[in-house]
Amino acid sequence: MVRDPFAEDDTPELETVLDALDDEDCRSIVSVLDEPMTASKISEESGVPLSTTYRKLELLTESSLLYEGVEVRSDGQHASRYAIDFEEVVIALDEERAFAVDISHRARSPDQRLENLWSEVRKET
């Protein structure tokens, strides 16, 4: 799932973020992402089976912890690449004494913004 690049407030549900942070495979995936990688490379580096990796990548992108971009290839076989998309995750009590999550996102590079735009185009076609 690709996050909407134009959404102002794209804060995920608290439970989604906690599920991702509590998952050992998700933490393994995040720990190997020192640069953008494809799902197969992430699976190889983390030791998480590829079928499981795809499910965990979906959870991590839904929770806004990973960014999903597109690696455009000249042969037309484009691939999704994933990168860490947060600096800090804060869980706090809001004014109504309910738990709230706030995720500080990393600034997107021009390449990442172009990848995101390409992802949106691909979804529409």
Short mmCIF file of C-alpha atoms in Angstrom, two decimals:
data_model
loop_
_atom_site.label_atom_id
_atom_site.label_comp_id
_atom_site.label_asym_id
_atom_site.label_seq_id
_atom_site.Cartn_x
_atom_site.Cartn_y
_atom_site.Cartn_z
CA MET A 1 0.00 0.00 0.00
CA VAL A 2 1.46 3.33 -1.05
CA ARG A 3 0.82 6.28 1.24
CA ASP A 4 -0.99 9.22 -0.32
CA PRO A 5 1.78 11.74 -1.03
CA PHE A 6 -0.66 14.64 -0.95
CA ALA A 7 -2.46 13.80 2.29
CA GLU A 8 -1.96 16.35 5.02
CA ASP A 9 -2.67 14.07 7.97
CA ASP A 10 -1.86 10.48 7.22
CA THR A 11 -1.59 9.28 10.82
CA PRO A 12 -2.34 5.56 11.13
CA GLU A 13 -4.42 3.98 13.85
CA LEU A 14 -2.57 3.43 17.13
CA GLU A 15 -3.31 -0.31 17.07
CA THR A 16 -1.79 -0.67 13.58
CA VAL A 17 1.45 0.99 14.70
CA LEU A 18 1.62 -1.06 17.90
CA ASP A 19 0.99 -4.28 15.95
CA ALA A 20 3.91 -3.46 13.64
CA LEU A 21 6.25 -2.47 16.47
CA ASP A 22 5.34 -5.58 18.48
CA ASP A 23 6.02 -7.94 15.57
CA GLU A 24 9.48 -9.56 15.61
CA ASP A 25 9.58 -9.99 11.81
CA CYS A 26 8.65 -6.32 11.31
CA ARG A 27 11.46 -5.27 13.64
CA SER A 28 13.88 -7.52 11.73
CA ILE A 29 12.84 -5.90 8.47
CA VAL A 30 13.30 -2.38 9.82
CA SER A 31 16.71 -3.28 11.23
CA VAL A 32 18.12 -4.23 7.79
CA LEU A 33 16.80 -1.21 5.90
CA ASP A 34 19.86 1.01 5.82
CA GLU A 35 18.99 1.86 2.20
CA PRO A 36 15.91 1.33 -0.01
CA MET A 37 15.47 -2.34 -0.92
CA THR A 38 13.11 -4.60 -2.82
CA ALA A 39 11.06 -7.20 -0.96
CA SER A 40 13.31 -10.04 -2.13
CA LYS A 41 16.44 -8.23 -0.92
CA ILE A 42 14.76 -7.47 2.42
CA SER A 43 13.78 -11.14 2.77
CA GLU A 44 17.34 -12.22 2.02
CA GLU A 45 18.92 -9.72 4.42
CA SER A 46 16.45 -10.23 7.29
CA GLY A 47 16.02 -14.00 7.04
CA VAL A 48 12.23 -13.59 6.94
CA PRO A 49 10.57 -15.85 4.31
CA LEU A 50 9.50 -13.91 1.20
CA SER A 51 5.77 -14.66 1.60
CA THR A 52 5.93 -13.40 5.19
CA THR A 53 8.01 -10.40 4.12
CA TYR A 54 5.26 -9.20 1.78
CA ARG A 55 2.66 -9.34 4.58
CA LYS A 56 4.96 -7.54 7.01
CA LEU A 57 5.84 -4.86 4.43
CA GLU A 58 2.13 -4.18 3.99
CA LEU A 59 1.69 -3.82 7.76
CA LEU A 60 4.72 -1.52 8.01
CA THR A 61 3.55 0.72 5.15
CA GLU A 62 -0.01 0.85 6.56
CA SER A 63 1.47 1.96 9.86
CA SER A 64 3.47 4.69 8.07
CA LEU A 65 6.77 3.26 9.28
CA LEU A 66 8.00 2.36 5.79
CA TYR A 67 7.84 4.23 2.52
CA GLU A 68 7.01 2.26 -0.62
CA GLY A 69 8.47 3.65 -3.82
CA VAL A 70 8.93 2.27 -7.30
CA GLU A 71 12.22 1.34 -8.91
CA VAL A 72 11.67 2.21 -12.56
CA ARG A 73 13.50 -0.22 -14.83
CA SER A 74 14.17 0.20 -18.53
CA ASP A 75 12.73 -3.27 -19.30
CA GLY A 76 9.34 -2.20 -17.92
CA GLN A 77 9.49 -4.66 -15.00
CA HIS A 78 9.25 -2.05 -12.26
CA ALA A 79 9.74 -3.14 -8.65
CA SER A 80 8.61 -1.72 -5.32
CA ARG A 81 11.39 -0.54 -3.03
CA TYR A 82 10.93 0.07 0.67
CA ALA A 83 12.69 2.50 2.97
CA ILE A 84 12.33 3.61 6.58
CA ASP A 85 9.96 6.57 6.72
CA PHE A 86 10.17 7.77 10.31
CA GLU A 87 12.53 9.49 12.68
CA GLU A 88 10.46 9.06 15.80
CA VAL A 89 7.24 7.40 16.99
CA VAL A 90 5.55 9.00 20.00
CA ILE A 91 2.62 7.49 21.87
CA ALA A 92 0.96 9.90 24.26
CA LEU A 93 -2.32 10.79 25.92
CA ASP A 94 -4.38 13.40 24.09
CA GLU A 95 -6.71 16.02 25.62
CA GLU A 96 -9.48 13.42 26.09
CA ARG A 97 -7.04 11.09 27.92
CA ALA A 98 -7.03 8.68 24.98
CA PHE A 99 -3.87 7.25 23.50
CA ALA A 100 -2.65 8.90 20.31
CA VAL A 101 0.26 8.19 18.01
CA ASP A 102 2.46 10.77 16.31
CA ILE A 103 5.02 9.74 13.71
CA SER A 104 7.76 12.14 12.69
CA HIS A 105 8.47 11.38 9.04
CA ARG A 106 11.74 11.83 7.23
CA ALA A 107 11.91 14.43 4.49
CA ARG A 108 11.44 12.90 1.05
CA SER A 109 14.21 13.26 -1.52
CA PRO A 110 13.34 14.41 -5.05
CA ASP A 111 13.87 10.81 -6.22
CA GLN A 112 11.41 9.52 -3.61
CA ARG A 113 8.82 12.14 -4.58
CA LEU A 114 9.19 11.08 -8.24
CA GLU A 115 8.88 7.40 -7.23
CA ASN A 116 5.72 8.19 -5.32
CA LEU A 117 4.24 10.08 -8.25
CA TRP A 118 5.04 7.13 -10.52
CA SER A 119 3.37 4.75 -8.02
CA GLU A 120 0.21 6.85 -8.13
CA VAL A 121 0.23 6.82 -11.94
CA ARG A 122 0.64 3.04 -11.98
CA LYS A 123 -2.32 2.61 -9.60
CA GLU A 124 -4.53 4.64 -11.97
CA THR A 125 -3.63 2.66 -15.10
#
